[in-house]
Rosetta silent file (secondary structure, phi, psi, omega in degrees, C-alpha in Angstrom):
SEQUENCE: XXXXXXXXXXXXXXXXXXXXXXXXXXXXXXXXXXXXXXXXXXXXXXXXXXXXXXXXXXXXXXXXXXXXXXXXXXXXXXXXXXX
SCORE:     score description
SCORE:     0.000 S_00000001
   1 L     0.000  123.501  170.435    4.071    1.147  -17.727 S_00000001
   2 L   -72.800  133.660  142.671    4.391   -1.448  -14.752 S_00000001
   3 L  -119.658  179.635 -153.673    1.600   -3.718  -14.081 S_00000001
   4 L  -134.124  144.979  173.910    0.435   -5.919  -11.199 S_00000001
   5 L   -53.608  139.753  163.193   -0.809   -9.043  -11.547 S_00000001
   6 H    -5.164  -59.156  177.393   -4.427  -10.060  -10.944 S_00000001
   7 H   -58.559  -55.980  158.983   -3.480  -11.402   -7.626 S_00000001
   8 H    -8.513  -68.043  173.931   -1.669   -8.813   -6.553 S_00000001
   9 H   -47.894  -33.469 -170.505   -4.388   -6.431   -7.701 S_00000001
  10 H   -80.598  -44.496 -159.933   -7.176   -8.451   -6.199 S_00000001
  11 H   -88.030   12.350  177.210   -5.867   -8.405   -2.488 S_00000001
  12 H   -78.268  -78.939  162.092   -4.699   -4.694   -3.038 S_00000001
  13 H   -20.656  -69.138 -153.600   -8.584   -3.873   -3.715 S_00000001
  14 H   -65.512  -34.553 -179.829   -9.478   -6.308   -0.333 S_00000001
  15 L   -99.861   46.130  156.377   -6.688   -3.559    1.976 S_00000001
  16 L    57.150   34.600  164.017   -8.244   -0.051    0.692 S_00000001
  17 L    86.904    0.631  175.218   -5.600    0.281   -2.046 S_00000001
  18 E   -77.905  171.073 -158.282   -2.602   -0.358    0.235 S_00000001
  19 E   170.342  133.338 -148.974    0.411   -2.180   -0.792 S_00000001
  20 E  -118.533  146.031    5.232    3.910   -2.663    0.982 S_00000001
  21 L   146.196  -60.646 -168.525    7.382   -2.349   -0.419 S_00000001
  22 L   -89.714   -0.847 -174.636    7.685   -6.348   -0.228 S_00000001
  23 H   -90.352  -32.627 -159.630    4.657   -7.441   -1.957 S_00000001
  24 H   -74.889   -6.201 -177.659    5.173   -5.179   -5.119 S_00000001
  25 H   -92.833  -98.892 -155.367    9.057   -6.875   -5.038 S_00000001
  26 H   -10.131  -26.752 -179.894    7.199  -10.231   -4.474 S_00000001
  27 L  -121.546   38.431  177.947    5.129   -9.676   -7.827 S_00000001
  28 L    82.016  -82.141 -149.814    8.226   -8.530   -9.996 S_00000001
  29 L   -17.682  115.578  173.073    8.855   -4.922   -9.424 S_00000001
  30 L   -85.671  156.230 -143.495   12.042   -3.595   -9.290 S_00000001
  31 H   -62.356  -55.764 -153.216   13.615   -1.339   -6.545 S_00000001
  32 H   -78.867  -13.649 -163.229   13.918    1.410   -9.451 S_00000001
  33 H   -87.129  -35.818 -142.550   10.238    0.577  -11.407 S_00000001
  34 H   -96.145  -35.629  179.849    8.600    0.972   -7.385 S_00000001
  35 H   -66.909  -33.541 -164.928   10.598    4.591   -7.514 S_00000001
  36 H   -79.386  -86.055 -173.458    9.496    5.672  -10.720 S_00000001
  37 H   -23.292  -45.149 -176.422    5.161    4.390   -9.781 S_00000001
  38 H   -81.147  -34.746  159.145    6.022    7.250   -6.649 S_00000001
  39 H   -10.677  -90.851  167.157    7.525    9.460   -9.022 S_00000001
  40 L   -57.315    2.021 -163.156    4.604    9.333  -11.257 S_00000001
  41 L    60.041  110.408  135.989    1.972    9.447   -8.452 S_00000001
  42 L  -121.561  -72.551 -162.840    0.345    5.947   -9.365 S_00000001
  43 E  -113.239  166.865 -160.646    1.190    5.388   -5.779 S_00000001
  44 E  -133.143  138.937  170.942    1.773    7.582   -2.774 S_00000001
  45 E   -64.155  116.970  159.999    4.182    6.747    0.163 S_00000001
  46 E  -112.341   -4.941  127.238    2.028    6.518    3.161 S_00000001
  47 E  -112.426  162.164  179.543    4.374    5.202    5.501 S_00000001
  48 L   -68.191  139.095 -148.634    8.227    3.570    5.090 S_00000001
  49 L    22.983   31.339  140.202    7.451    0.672    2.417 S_00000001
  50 E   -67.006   93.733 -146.151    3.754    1.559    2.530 S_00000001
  51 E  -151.475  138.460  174.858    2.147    3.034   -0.368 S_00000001
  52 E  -118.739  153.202  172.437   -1.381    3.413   -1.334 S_00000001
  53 E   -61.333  132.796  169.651   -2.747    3.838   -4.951 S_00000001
  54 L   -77.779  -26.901  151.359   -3.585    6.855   -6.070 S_00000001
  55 L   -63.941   -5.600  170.362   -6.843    5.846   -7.740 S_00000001
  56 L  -101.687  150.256  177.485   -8.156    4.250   -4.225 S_00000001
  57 L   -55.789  171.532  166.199   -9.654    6.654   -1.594 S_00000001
  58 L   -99.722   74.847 -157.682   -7.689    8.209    1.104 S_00000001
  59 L   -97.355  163.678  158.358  -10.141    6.552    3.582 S_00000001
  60 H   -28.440  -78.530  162.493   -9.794    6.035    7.670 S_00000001
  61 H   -12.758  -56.256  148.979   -9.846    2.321    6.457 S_00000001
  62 H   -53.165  -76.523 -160.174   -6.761    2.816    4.509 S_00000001
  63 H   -55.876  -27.951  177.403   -5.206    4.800    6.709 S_00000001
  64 H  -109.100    7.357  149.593   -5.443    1.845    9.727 S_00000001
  65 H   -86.021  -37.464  171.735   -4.074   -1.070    7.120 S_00000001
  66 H   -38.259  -69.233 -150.192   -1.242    1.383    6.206 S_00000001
  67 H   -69.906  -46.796  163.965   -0.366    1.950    9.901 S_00000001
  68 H   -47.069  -62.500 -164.924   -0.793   -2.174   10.635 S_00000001
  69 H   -73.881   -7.796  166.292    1.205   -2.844    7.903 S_00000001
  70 L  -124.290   28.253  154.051    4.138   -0.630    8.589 S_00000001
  71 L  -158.489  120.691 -176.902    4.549   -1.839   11.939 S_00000001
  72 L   -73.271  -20.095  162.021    3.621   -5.739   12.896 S_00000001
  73 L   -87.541    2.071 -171.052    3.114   -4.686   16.319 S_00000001
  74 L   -73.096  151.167  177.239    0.764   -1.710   15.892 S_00000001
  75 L  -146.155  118.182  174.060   -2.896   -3.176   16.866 S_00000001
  76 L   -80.082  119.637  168.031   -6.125   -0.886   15.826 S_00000001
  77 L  -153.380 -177.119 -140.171   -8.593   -1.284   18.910 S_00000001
  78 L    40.208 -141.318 -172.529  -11.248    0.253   20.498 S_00000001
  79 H   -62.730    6.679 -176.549  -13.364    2.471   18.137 S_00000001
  80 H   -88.322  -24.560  161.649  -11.293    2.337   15.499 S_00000001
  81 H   -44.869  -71.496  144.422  -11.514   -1.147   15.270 S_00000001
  82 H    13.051  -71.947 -165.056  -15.152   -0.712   16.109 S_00000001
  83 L   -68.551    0.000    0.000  -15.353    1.248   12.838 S_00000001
């Protein structure tokens, strides 16, 4: 079983369970260990090299750091920001 480091863990928990492609390389993971975690459902693709944990909700919240995070130009405003 792969596991993620503290840090790793800690700012995953801070984004609603989201977690990108390059951090999970960035904290050891391999290409094929990141295929196998979608495989198994630990994590779920929500966008390309976006993935959220399958133990965190599938909240709004989530759902607008996924979409920031799998484009650097997307910008959440008005009420979803709001929210």
């Amino acid at each position: 079983m792969t596991s993620l480091s503290p840090l790793l863990s800690a700012r995953i928990a801070r984004h609603h369970g989201i977690v990108t492609r390059d951090e999970l390389i960035g904290d050891g993971l391999t290409t094929n260990e990141i295929r196998g975690l979608v495989r198994s459902r630990t994590i779920v693709r929500m966008h390309s090299s976006v993935y959220r944990l399958m133990t965190s909700p599938e909240t709004f919240e989530a759902s607008c750091t996924a979409a920031s995070l799998a484009d650097e130009e997307a910008v959440i405003t008005g009420l979803s920001a709001a929210r």
